[in-house]
Amino acid sequence: MSTLSSRLSEAQALVSSRRKSPPRVGVVLGSGLGAFGDTLSHLTKIPYIDIPHMPRSAVVGHAGNLCLGEIDGVSVACLQGRVHAYEGHDADTVTFGVRLLARLGVGAVLLTNAAGGIDASFAAGELMLICDHLNLTGKNPLIGPNDDALGPRFPDMSTAYDPALRAAAHAAARRAGITLREGVYAGLMGPTYETPAEVRMLRTLGADAVGMSTVPEVIALRHLGVRAGAVSCITNLAAGISPAPLDHSEVEATAKRTRDAFVALLTGWIVETARALG
Ligand code: HPA
């Protein structure tokens, strides 16, 4: 069995053979945002299937391409679609994409996702900058022997969502005239949506939104010392808050409706992030 490090090296070699210049900022495009990858200038699009060991998602709305290009002169690498633990993947597989971004040399990764709103003041269609998370998946991608060459055994998580990147997101939102809320994201395993009792529990625990991704990716990035930032599209009010049953088509429809604002925010955030990286 090959090591994670050697699998990453093989994936990195393929990407580097298709595009020489290293990206500065990595982006993970969640539900409904995939098309952003196609808007990059000087685009090099690499299907995941061409990249050794790169997993592909079976979830509707998640294309499988690595998009390399530029946004306003900043070189970026976008994961157009991610895999989730609820699809049956282990934590190394779920985090392979962001670890590859780190290998390609990005200084920061900006993640996006869809989430259910728990904060009573949230409305569907709002954007929430994640300031911290609750890992309620029962898993951690760092379980197992630690590769000290990659990162420490016990990584610090006190500023998992980088303060400078958070400031950059707020600056980008202000500039674009977009309302950006901020809150704590609870990461659960899924694939069921929560019960109303679970949502009440999450609120008591201090969660403002709930979703099924992002947490393992941010943990893996912090381990590698790569700065992380994340924004949720509140695609629905969490179970029990809204009287309507939850449905993935509602999540997709809201993500689609919010896409223009999300893309405007992301574009500005990439530029501000490049500035913050110096
Ligand atoms: N719960 C969990 N994950 C989600 C939700 C939700 O309500 N909406 C979008 N992703």
PDB file of C-alpha atoms and ligand atoms in Angstrom:
ATOM      1  CA  MET A   1       0.000   0.000   0.000  1.00  0.00           C
ATOM      2  CA  SER A   2       1.478   3.355  -1.051  1.00  0.00           C
ATOM      3  CA  THR A   3       1.769   6.121   1.513  1.00  0.00           C
ATOM      4  CA  LEU A   4      -0.381   9.245   1.419  1.00  0.00           C
ATOM      5  CA  SER A   5       2.749  11.236   0.689  1.00  0.00           C
ATOM      6  CA  SER A   6       3.683   9.118  -2.344  1.00  0.00           C
ATOM      7  CA  ARG A   7       0.086   9.241  -3.654  1.00  0.00           C
ATOM      8  CA  LEU A   8       0.168  13.035  -3.363  1.00  0.00           C
ATOM      9  CA  SER A   9       3.505  13.120  -5.206  1.00  0.00           C
ATOM     10  CA  GLU A  10       2.033  11.154  -8.109  1.00  0.00           C
ATOM     11  CA  ALA A  11      -0.986  13.466  -8.272  1.00  0.00           C
ATOM     12  CA  GLN A  12       1.233  16.543  -8.040  1.00  0.00           C
ATOM     13  CA  ALA A  13       3.457  15.260 -10.869  1.00  0.00           C
ATOM     14  CA  LEU A  14       0.478  14.906 -13.208  1.00  0.00           C
ATOM     15  CA  VAL A  15      -0.806  18.417 -12.421  1.00  0.00           C
ATOM     16  CA  SER A  16       2.651  19.960 -12.800  1.00  0.00           C
ATOM     17  CA  SER A  17       3.056  18.230 -16.177  1.00  0.00           C
ATOM     18  CA  ARG A  18      -0.092  20.027 -17.418  1.00  0.00           C
ATOM     19  CA  ARG A  19       0.683  23.443 -15.939  1.00  0.00           C
ATOM     20  CA  LYS A  20       4.025  24.751 -14.773  1.00  0.00           C
ATOM     21  CA  SER A  21       3.182  27.923 -12.816  1.00  0.00           C
ATOM     22  CA  PRO A  22       2.181  27.191  -9.205  1.00  0.00           C
ATOM     23  CA  PRO A  23      -1.146  28.554  -7.860  1.00  0.00           C
ATOM     24  CA  ARG A  24      -1.162  31.017  -4.948  1.00  0.00           C
ATOM     25  CA  VAL A  25      -4.704  30.501  -3.688  1.00  0.00           C
ATOM     26  CA  GLY A  26      -6.703  27.268  -3.547  1.00  0.00           C
ATOM     27  CA  VAL A  27     -10.502  27.191  -3.727  1.00  0.00           C
ATOM     28  CA  VAL A  28     -12.974  24.409  -2.974  1.00  0.00           C
ATOM     29  CA  LEU A  29     -16.222  24.907  -4.852  1.00  0.00           C
ATOM     30  CA  GLY A  30     -19.224  23.411  -3.076  1.00  0.00           C
ATOM     31  CA  SER A  31     -22.813  22.808  -4.195  1.00  0.00           C
ATOM     32  CA  GLY A  32     -23.932  25.129  -6.961  1.00  0.00           C
ATOM     33  CA  LEU A  33     -20.638  27.018  -7.295  1.00  0.00           C
ATOM     34  CA  GLY A  34     -18.789  24.639  -9.598  1.00  0.00           C
ATOM     35  CA  ALA A  35     -19.275  26.849 -12.660  1.00  0.00           C
ATOM     36  CA  PHE A  36     -16.954  29.432 -11.072  1.00  0.00           C
ATOM     37  CA  GLY A  37     -14.043  27.210 -12.122  1.00  0.00           C
ATOM     38  CA  ASP A  38     -14.946  27.689 -15.786  1.00  0.00           C
ATOM     39  CA  THR A  39     -14.716  31.488 -15.485  1.00  0.00           C
ATOM     40  CA  LEU A  40     -10.960  31.546 -14.788  1.00  0.00           C
ATOM     41  CA  SER A  41      -8.774  33.212 -17.396  1.00  0.00           C
ATOM     42  CA  HIS A  42      -5.921  31.158 -18.910  1.00  0.00           C
ATOM     43  CA  LEU A  43      -7.864  28.073 -17.781  1.00  0.00           C
ATOM     44  CA  THR A  44      -6.257  24.636 -17.601  1.00  0.00           C
ATOM     45  CA  LYS A  45      -8.942  22.101 -16.686  1.00  0.00           C
ATOM     46  CA  ILE A  46      -7.848  18.679 -15.492  1.00  0.00           C
ATOM     47  CA  PRO A  47     -10.575  16.044 -14.965  1.00  0.00           C
ATOM     48  CA  TYR A  48     -10.125  14.291 -11.612  1.00  0.00           C
ATOM     49  CA  ILE A  49     -10.115  11.010 -13.517  1.00  0.00           C
ATOM     50  CA  ASP A  50      -6.755  12.021 -15.065  1.00  0.00           C
ATOM     51  CA  ILE A  51      -5.177  12.707 -11.646  1.00  0.00           C
ATOM     52  CA  PRO A  52      -3.757   9.621  -9.915  1.00  0.00           C
ATOM     53  CA  HIS A  53      -5.604   8.783  -6.651  1.00  0.00           C
ATOM     54  CA  MET A  54      -7.982  11.755  -6.935  1.00  0.00           C
ATOM     55  CA  PRO A  55     -11.476  10.690  -5.802  1.00  0.00           C
ATOM     56  CA  ARG A  56     -14.649  11.714  -7.634  1.00  0.00           C
ATOM     57  CA  SER A  57     -18.008  12.674  -6.109  1.00  0.00           C
ATOM     58  CA  ALA A  58     -21.267  11.032  -7.057  1.00  0.00           C
ATOM     59  CA  VAL A  59     -23.319  13.925  -5.626  1.00  0.00           C
ATOM     60  CA  VAL A  60     -25.465  15.950  -8.033  1.00  0.00           C
ATOM     61  CA  GLY A  61     -23.971  19.412  -8.551  1.00  0.00           C
ATOM     62  CA  HIS A  62     -20.376  18.329  -7.964  1.00  0.00           C
ATOM     63  CA  ALA A  63     -18.406  18.181 -11.223  1.00  0.00           C
ATOM     64  CA  GLY A  64     -14.972  16.598 -10.955  1.00  0.00           C
ATOM     65  CA  ASN A  65     -12.282  18.886 -12.314  1.00  0.00           C
ATOM     66  CA  LEU A  66      -9.231  20.706 -11.064  1.00  0.00           C
ATOM     67  CA  CYS A  67      -9.379  24.173 -12.648  1.00  0.00           C
ATOM     68  CA  LEU A  68      -6.118  26.129 -12.782  1.00  0.00           C
ATOM     69  CA  GLY A  69      -6.142  29.712 -13.977  1.00  0.00           C
ATOM     70  CA  GLU A  70      -6.325  33.333 -12.906  1.00  0.00           C
ATOM     71  CA  ILE A  71      -8.833  35.622 -11.238  1.00  0.00           C
ATOM     72  CA  ASP A  72      -7.929  39.295 -11.575  1.00  0.00           C
ATOM     73  CA  GLY A  73      -4.279  38.352 -12.027  1.00  0.00           C
ATOM     74  CA  VAL A  74      -4.153  35.971  -9.037  1.00  0.00           C
ATOM     75  CA  SER A  75      -3.239  32.385  -9.936  1.00  0.00           C
ATOM     76  CA  VAL A  76      -5.714  29.970  -8.399  1.00  0.00           C
ATOM     77  CA  ALA A  77      -6.411  26.246  -8.260  1.00  0.00           C
ATOM     78  CA  CYS A  78     -10.102  25.365  -7.876  1.00  0.00           C
ATOM     79  CA  LEU A  79     -11.480  21.994  -6.894  1.00  0.00           C
ATOM     80  CA  GLN A  80     -14.687  21.811  -8.905  1.00  0.00           C
ATOM     81  CA  GLY A  81     -16.498  19.384  -6.610  1.00  0.00           C
ATOM     82  CA  ARG A  82     -15.432  17.484  -3.507  1.00  0.00           C
ATOM     83  CA  VAL A  83     -16.112  14.068  -2.008  1.00  0.00           C
ATOM     84  CA  HIS A  84     -17.875  13.611   1.318  1.00  0.00           C
ATOM     85  CA  ALA A  85     -17.395  11.068   4.094  1.00  0.00           C
ATOM     86  CA  TYR A  86     -21.073  10.058   3.802  1.00  0.00           C
ATOM     87  CA  GLU A  87     -20.327   8.705   0.316  1.00  0.00           C
ATOM     88  CA  GLY A  88     -18.312   6.013   2.078  1.00  0.00           C
ATOM     89  CA  HIS A  89     -14.857   7.532   1.717  1.00  0.00           C
ATOM     90  CA  ASP A  90     -12.281   7.425   4.472  1.00  0.00           C
ATOM     91  CA  ALA A  91     -10.830  10.640   5.837  1.00  0.00           C
ATOM     92  CA  ASP A  92      -7.639  10.452   3.722  1.00  0.00           C
ATOM     93  CA  THR A  93      -9.772  10.254   0.595  1.00  0.00           C
ATOM     94  CA  VAL A  94     -12.057  13.111   1.653  1.00  0.00           C
ATOM     95  CA  THR A  95      -9.051  15.365   2.263  1.00  0.00           C
ATOM     96  CA  PHE A  96      -6.945  14.267  -0.731  1.00  0.00           C
ATOM     97  CA  GLY A  97      -8.024  17.258  -2.841  1.00  0.00           C
ATOM     98  CA  VAL A  98      -7.071  19.956  -0.328  1.00  0.00           C
ATOM     99  CA  ARG A  99      -3.823  18.147   0.488  1.00  0.00           C
ATOM    100  CA  LEU A 100      -3.081  18.218  -3.233  1.00  0.00           C
ATOM    101  CA  LEU A 101      -3.752  21.978  -3.301  1.00  0.00           C
ATOM    102  CA  ALA A 102      -1.231  22.325  -0.477  1.00  0.00           C
ATOM    103  CA  ARG A 103       1.301  20.245  -2.456  1.00  0.00           C
ATOM    104  CA  LEU A 104       0.818  22.548  -5.444  1.00  0.00           C
ATOM    105  CA  GLY A 105       2.071  25.355  -3.218  1.00  0.00           C
ATOM    106  CA  VAL A 106      -0.993  27.444  -2.359  1.00  0.00           C
ATOM    107  CA  GLY A 107      -0.584  29.723   0.666  1.00  0.00           C
ATOM    108  CA  ALA A 108      -4.277  29.629   1.533  1.00  0.00           C
ATOM    109  CA  VAL A 109      -7.390  27.635   0.711  1.00  0.00           C
ATOM    110  CA  LEU A 110     -10.866  29.205   0.583  1.00  0.00           C
ATOM    111  CA  LEU A 111     -13.662  26.662   0.998  1.00  0.00           C
ATOM    112  CA  THR A 112     -17.332  27.004   0.163  1.00  0.00           C
ATOM    113  CA  ASN A 113     -20.263  24.854   1.128  1.00  0.00           C
ATOM    114  CA  ALA A 114     -24.010  24.647   1.533  1.00  0.00           C
ATOM    115  CA  ALA A 115     -25.347  24.618   5.090  1.00  0.00           C
ATOM    116  CA  GLY A 116     -28.573  24.697   7.058  1.00  0.00           C
ATOM    117  CA  GLY A 117     -29.156  27.832   9.122  1.00  0.00           C
ATOM    118  CA  ILE A 118     -29.552  27.390  12.881  1.00  0.00           C
ATOM    119  CA  ASP A 119     -29.221  31.014  14.039  1.00  0.00           C
ATOM    120  CA  ALA A 120     -32.827  32.217  14.193  1.00  0.00           C
ATOM    121  CA  SER A 121     -31.957  35.452  12.421  1.00  0.00           C
ATOM    122  CA  PHE A 122     -30.601  33.703   9.300  1.00  0.00           C
ATOM    123  CA  ALA A 123     -32.642  33.578   6.107  1.00  0.00           C
ATOM    124  CA  ALA A 124     -32.185  31.098   3.272  1.00  0.00           C
ATOM    125  CA  GLY A 125     -29.886  32.615   0.670  1.00  0.00           C
ATOM    126  CA  GLU A 126     -27.610  34.431   3.131  1.00  0.00           C
ATOM    127  CA  LEU A 127     -23.850  33.912   3.184  1.00  0.00           C
ATOM    128  CA  MET A 128     -22.055  33.073   6.445  1.00  0.00           C
ATOM    129  CA  LEU A 129     -18.327  33.341   7.007  1.00  0.00           C
ATOM    130  CA  ILE A 130     -17.229  30.467   9.243  1.00  0.00           C
ATOM    131  CA  CYS A 131     -15.331  31.741  12.286  1.00  0.00           C
ATOM    132  CA  ASP A 132     -14.976  28.347  14.004  1.00  0.00           C
ATOM    133  CA  HIS A 133     -16.336  24.815  13.859  1.00  0.00           C
ATOM    134  CA  LEU A 134     -17.639  21.954  15.925  1.00  0.00           C
ATOM    135  CA  ASN A 135     -16.287  18.635  14.663  1.00  0.00           C
ATOM    136  CA  LEU A 136     -19.257  16.341  15.320  1.00  0.00           C
ATOM    137  CA  THR A 137     -18.407  13.839  12.591  1.00  0.00           C
ATOM    138  CA  GLY A 138     -16.887  11.380  15.066  1.00  0.00           C
ATOM    139  CA  LYS A 139     -13.861  11.254  12.758  1.00  0.00           C
ATOM    140  CA  ASN A 140     -10.620  13.104  12.220  1.00  0.00           C
ATOM    141  CA  PRO A 141      -8.385  12.880   9.133  1.00  0.00           C
ATOM    142  CA  LEU A 142      -5.293  12.877  11.353  1.00  0.00           C
ATOM    143  CA  ILE A 143      -6.157   9.629  13.128  1.00  0.00           C
ATOM    144  CA  GLY A 144      -3.367   7.109  12.621  1.00  0.00           C
ATOM    145  CA  PRO A 145       0.414   7.382  12.632  1.00  0.00           C
ATOM    146  CA  ASN A 146       1.524  10.986  12.186  1.00  0.00           C
ATOM    147  CA  ASP A 147       3.855  11.880   9.334  1.00  0.00           C
ATOM    148  CA  ASP A 148       6.034  14.435  11.122  1.00  0.00           C
ATOM    149  CA  ALA A 149       7.281  15.669   7.737  1.00  0.00           C
ATOM    150  CA  LEU A 150       3.723  16.859   6.952  1.00  0.00           C
ATOM    151  CA  GLY A 151       2.759  18.420  10.282  1.00  0.00           C
ATOM    152  CA  PRO A 152       2.634  18.063  14.065  1.00  0.00           C
ATOM    153  CA  ARG A 153       0.950  15.235  15.980  1.00  0.00           C
ATOM    154  CA  PHE A 154      -1.250  17.695  17.905  1.00  0.00           C
ATOM    155  CA  PRO A 155      -2.051  20.669  15.652  1.00  0.00           C
ATOM    156  CA  ASP A 156      -3.303  23.899  17.209  1.00  0.00           C
ATOM    157  CA  MET A 157      -6.883  24.720  16.185  1.00  0.00           C
ATOM    158  CA  SER A 158      -7.344  27.992  18.075  1.00  0.00           C
ATOM    159  CA  THR A 159      -7.374  30.004  14.844  1.00  0.00           C
ATOM    160  CA  ALA A 160      -8.399  27.291  12.392  1.00  0.00           C
ATOM    161  CA  TYR A 161     -10.243  29.871  10.296  1.00  0.00           C
ATOM    162  CA  ASP A 162      -7.441  32.334   9.669  1.00  0.00           C
ATOM    163  CA  PRO A 163      -8.146  35.826  11.121  1.00  0.00           C
ATOM    164  CA  ALA A 164      -6.478  37.632   8.203  1.00  0.00           C
ATOM    165  CA  LEU A 165      -8.529  35.637   5.687  1.00  0.00           C
ATOM    166  CA  ARG A 166     -11.693  36.413   7.665  1.00  0.00           C
ATOM    167  CA  ALA A 167     -10.857  40.115   7.541  1.00  0.00           C
ATOM    168  CA  ALA A 168     -10.205  39.709   3.806  1.00  0.00           C
ATOM    169  CA  ALA A 169     -13.661  38.153   3.335  1.00  0.00           C
ATOM    170  CA  HIS A 170     -15.373  41.007   5.188  1.00  0.00           C
ATOM    171  CA  ALA A 171     -13.423  43.557   3.136  1.00  0.00           C
ATOM    172  CA  ALA A 172     -14.466  41.809  -0.087  1.00  0.00           C
ATOM    173  CA  ALA A 173     -18.109  41.685   1.054  1.00  0.00           C
ATOM    174  CA  ARG A 174     -18.114  45.393   1.916  1.00  0.00           C
ATOM    175  CA  ARG A 175     -16.590  46.267  -1.427  1.00  0.00           C
ATOM    176  CA  ALA A 176     -19.170  44.168  -3.318  1.00  0.00           C
ATOM    177  CA  GLY A 177     -22.104  45.425  -1.202  1.00  0.00           C
ATOM    178  CA  ILE A 178     -22.885  41.904   0.007  1.00  0.00           C
ATOM    179  CA  THR A 179     -24.166  41.111   3.510  1.00  0.00           C
ATOM    180  CA  LEU A 180     -21.822  38.576   5.082  1.00  0.00           C
ATOM    181  CA  ARG A 181     -22.905  36.993   8.360  1.00  0.00           C
ATOM    182  CA  GLU A 182     -20.420  35.181  10.588  1.00  0.00           C
ATOM    183  CA  GLY A 183     -20.865  32.103  12.730  1.00  0.00           C
ATOM    184  CA  VAL A 184     -19.891  28.661  13.969  1.00  0.00           C
ATOM    185  CA  TYR A 185     -20.323  25.697  11.595  1.00  0.00           C
ATOM    186  CA  ALA A 186     -21.226  22.295  13.000  1.00  0.00           C
ATOM    187  CA  GLY A 187     -19.846  19.520  10.782  1.00  0.00           C
ATOM    188  CA  LEU A 188     -21.904  16.327  10.908  1.00  0.00           C
ATOM    189  CA  MET A 189     -21.503  13.052   9.090  1.00  0.00           C
ATOM    190  CA  GLY A 190     -24.843  13.002   7.216  1.00  0.00           C
ATOM    191  CA  PRO A 191     -26.230  11.938   4.838  1.00  0.00           C
ATOM    192  CA  THR A 192     -29.530  12.344   6.715  1.00  0.00           C
ATOM    193  CA  TYR A 193     -30.459  15.910   7.480  1.00  0.00           C
ATOM    194  CA  GLU A 194     -30.758  16.542  11.204  1.00  0.00           C
ATOM    195  CA  THR A 195     -33.800  15.903  13.348  1.00  0.00           C
ATOM    196  CA  PRO A 196     -35.388  18.947  15.018  1.00  0.00           C
ATOM    197  CA  ALA A 197     -34.046  17.653  18.363  1.00  0.00           C
ATOM    198  CA  GLU A 198     -30.526  17.509  16.928  1.00  0.00           C
ATOM    199  CA  VAL A 199     -30.879  21.061  15.640  1.00  0.00           C
ATOM    200  CA  ARG A 200     -31.958  22.232  19.135  1.00  0.00           C
ATOM    201  CA  MET A 201     -28.912  20.421  20.544  1.00  0.00           C
ATOM    202  CA  LEU A 202     -26.616  22.068  17.986  1.00  0.00           C
ATOM    203  CA  ARG A 203     -27.985  25.497  18.862  1.00  0.00           C
ATOM    204  CA  THR A 204     -27.354  24.831  22.567  1.00  0.00           C
ATOM    205  CA  LEU A 205     -23.795  23.786  21.685  1.00  0.00           C
ATOM    206  CA  GLY A 206     -23.189  27.129  19.983  1.00  0.00           C
ATOM    207  CA  ALA A 207     -23.658  26.251  16.307  1.00  0.00           C
ATOM    208  CA  ASP A 208     -25.049  28.822  13.874  1.00  0.00           C
ATOM    209  CA  ALA A 209     -25.127  26.546  10.810  1.00  0.00           C
ATOM    210  CA  VAL A 210     -24.841  22.837  10.057  1.00  0.00           C
ATOM    211  CA  GLY A 211     -23.400  20.904   7.140  1.00  0.00           C
ATOM    212  CA  MET A 212     -21.672  17.729   5.997  1.00  0.00           C
ATOM    213  CA  SER A 213     -18.309  18.901   4.642  1.00  0.00           C
ATOM    214  CA  THR A 214     -15.433  21.347   5.236  1.00  0.00           C
ATOM    215  CA  VAL A 215     -14.419  20.264   8.768  1.00  0.00           C
ATOM    216  CA  PRO A 216     -12.087  17.390   7.703  1.00  0.00           C
ATOM    217  CA  GLU A 217     -10.591  19.583   4.960  1.00  0.00           C
ATOM    218  CA  VAL A 218      -9.838  22.439   7.351  1.00  0.00           C
ATOM    219  CA  ILE A 219      -8.272  20.036   9.858  1.00  0.00           C
ATOM    220  CA  ALA A 220      -6.010  18.584   7.138  1.00  0.00           C
ATOM    221  CA  LEU A 221      -4.995  22.074   5.992  1.00  0.00           C
ATOM    222  CA  ARG A 222      -4.188  23.258   9.512  1.00  0.00           C
ATOM    223  CA  HIS A 223      -2.052  20.160   9.996  1.00  0.00           C
ATOM    224  CA  LEU A 224      -0.084  21.163   6.897  1.00  0.00           C
ATOM    225  CA  GLY A 225       0.215  24.765   8.102  1.00  0.00           C
ATOM    226  CA  VAL A 226      -1.888  26.095   5.197  1.00  0.00           C
ATOM    227  CA  ARG A 227      -4.211  28.977   6.041  1.00  0.00           C
ATOM    228  CA  ALA A 228      -7.918  28.218   5.644  1.00  0.00           C
ATOM    229  CA  GLY A 229     -11.084  30.259   5.283  1.00  0.00           C
ATOM    230  CA  ALA A 230     -14.644  29.126   4.579  1.00  0.00           C
ATOM    231  CA  VAL A 231     -18.025  30.562   3.636  1.00  0.00           C
ATOM    232  CA  SER A 232     -21.376  28.766   3.826  1.00  0.00           C
ATOM    233  CA  CYS A 233     -24.349  29.485   1.646  1.00  0.00           C
ATOM    234  CA  ILE A 234     -27.315  29.099   3.996  1.00  0.00           C
ATOM    235  CA  THR A 235     -29.417  27.150   1.540  1.00  0.00           C
ATOM    236  CA  ASN A 236     -32.244  26.337   3.961  1.00  0.00           C
ATOM    237  CA  LEU A 237     -33.285  26.776   7.547  1.00  0.00           C
ATOM    238  CA  ALA A 238     -32.291  23.688   9.530  1.00  0.00           C
ATOM    239  CA  ALA A 239     -34.867  21.026  10.371  1.00  0.00           C
ATOM    240  CA  GLY A 240     -37.613  22.103  12.747  1.00  0.00           C
ATOM    241  CA  ILE A 241     -36.977  25.825  12.184  1.00  0.00           C
ATOM    242  CA  SER A 242     -38.775  25.785   8.874  1.00  0.00           C
ATOM    243  CA  PRO A 243     -42.013  23.727   8.835  1.00  0.00           C
ATOM    244  CA  ALA A 244     -41.187  22.325   5.363  1.00  0.00           C
ATOM    245  CA  PRO A 245     -39.344  19.013   5.015  1.00  0.00           C
ATOM    246  CA  LEU A 246     -35.750  19.313   3.765  1.00  0.00           C
ATOM    247  CA  ASP A 247     -34.863  18.292   0.277  1.00  0.00           C
ATOM    248  CA  HIS A 248     -31.615  18.391  -1.730  1.00  0.00           C
ATOM    249  CA  SER A 249     -33.421  20.110  -4.604  1.00  0.00           C
ATOM    250  CA  GLU A 250     -34.175  23.054  -2.249  1.00  0.00           C
ATOM    251  CA  VAL A 251     -30.474  23.181  -1.337  1.00  0.00           C
ATOM    252  CA  GLU A 252     -29.545  23.246  -5.019  1.00  0.00           C
ATOM    253  CA  ALA A 253     -32.201  25.822  -5.925  1.00  0.00           C
ATOM    254  CA  THR A 254     -31.098  28.259  -3.194  1.00  0.00           C
ATOM    255  CA  ALA A 255     -27.424  27.746  -4.077  1.00  0.00           C
ATOM    256  CA  LYS A 256     -28.287  28.597  -7.683  1.00  0.00           C
ATOM    257  CA  ARG A 257     -30.289  31.690  -6.691  1.00  0.00           C
ATOM    258  CA  THR A 258     -27.424  32.943  -4.510  1.00  0.00           C
ATOM    259  CA  ARG A 259     -24.699  32.131  -7.008  1.00  0.00           C
ATOM    260  CA  ASP A 260     -24.089  35.631  -8.378  1.00  0.00           C
ATOM    261  CA  ALA A 261     -23.533  37.126  -4.922  1.00  0.00           C
ATOM    262  CA  PHE A 262     -21.407  34.141  -3.885  1.00  0.00           C
ATOM    263  CA  VAL A 263     -19.240  34.443  -7.022  1.00  0.00           C
ATOM    264  CA  ALA A 264     -18.813  38.205  -6.493  1.00  0.00           C
ATOM    265  CA  LEU A 265     -17.756  37.593  -2.892  1.00  0.00           C
ATOM    266  CA  LEU A 266     -15.396  34.781  -3.833  1.00  0.00           C
ATOM    267  CA  THR A 267     -13.747  36.824  -6.586  1.00  0.00           C
ATOM    268  CA  GLY A 268     -13.074  39.726  -4.227  1.00  0.00           C
ATOM    269  CA  TRP A 269     -11.988  37.352  -1.459  1.00  0.00           C
ATOM    270  CA  ILE A 270      -9.389  35.719  -3.709  1.00  0.00           C
ATOM    271  CA  VAL A 271      -7.911  39.123  -4.551  1.00  0.00           C
ATOM    272  CA  GLU A 272      -7.907  40.236  -0.889  1.00  0.00           C
ATOM    273  CA  THR A 273      -6.404  36.898   0.139  1.00  0.00           C
ATOM    274  CA  ALA A 274      -3.531  37.282  -2.332  1.00  0.00           C
ATOM    275  CA  ARG A 275      -2.938  40.717  -0.795  1.00  0.00           C
ATOM    276  CA  ALA A 276      -3.010  39.253   2.737  1.00  0.00           C
ATOM    277  CA  LEU A 277      -0.491  36.584   1.726  1.00  0.00           C
ATOM    278  CA  GLY A 278       1.838  39.408   0.629  1.00  0.00           C
TER     279      GLY A 278
HETATM  280  N1  HPA B   1     -28.098  20.128   7.218  1.00  0.00           N
HETATM  281  C1  HPA B   1     -26.921  19.566   6.886  1.00  0.00           C
HETATM  282  N2  HPA B   1     -26.294  19.823   5.762  1.00  0.00           N
HETATM  283  C2  HPA B   1     -26.846  20.708   4.920  1.00  0.00           C
HETATM  284  C3  HPA B   1     -28.063  21.339   5.203  1.00  0.00           C
HETATM  285  C4  HPA B   1     -28.734  21.033   6.422  1.00  0.00           C
HETATM  286  O1  HPA B   1     -29.814  21.554   6.748  1.00  0.00           O
HETATM  287  N3  HPA B   1     -28.344  22.166   4.160  1.00  0.00           N
HETATM  288  C5  HPA B   1     -27.306  22.041   3.278  1.00  0.00           C
HETATM  289  N4  HPA B   1     -26.414  21.158   3.737  1.00  0.00           N
END
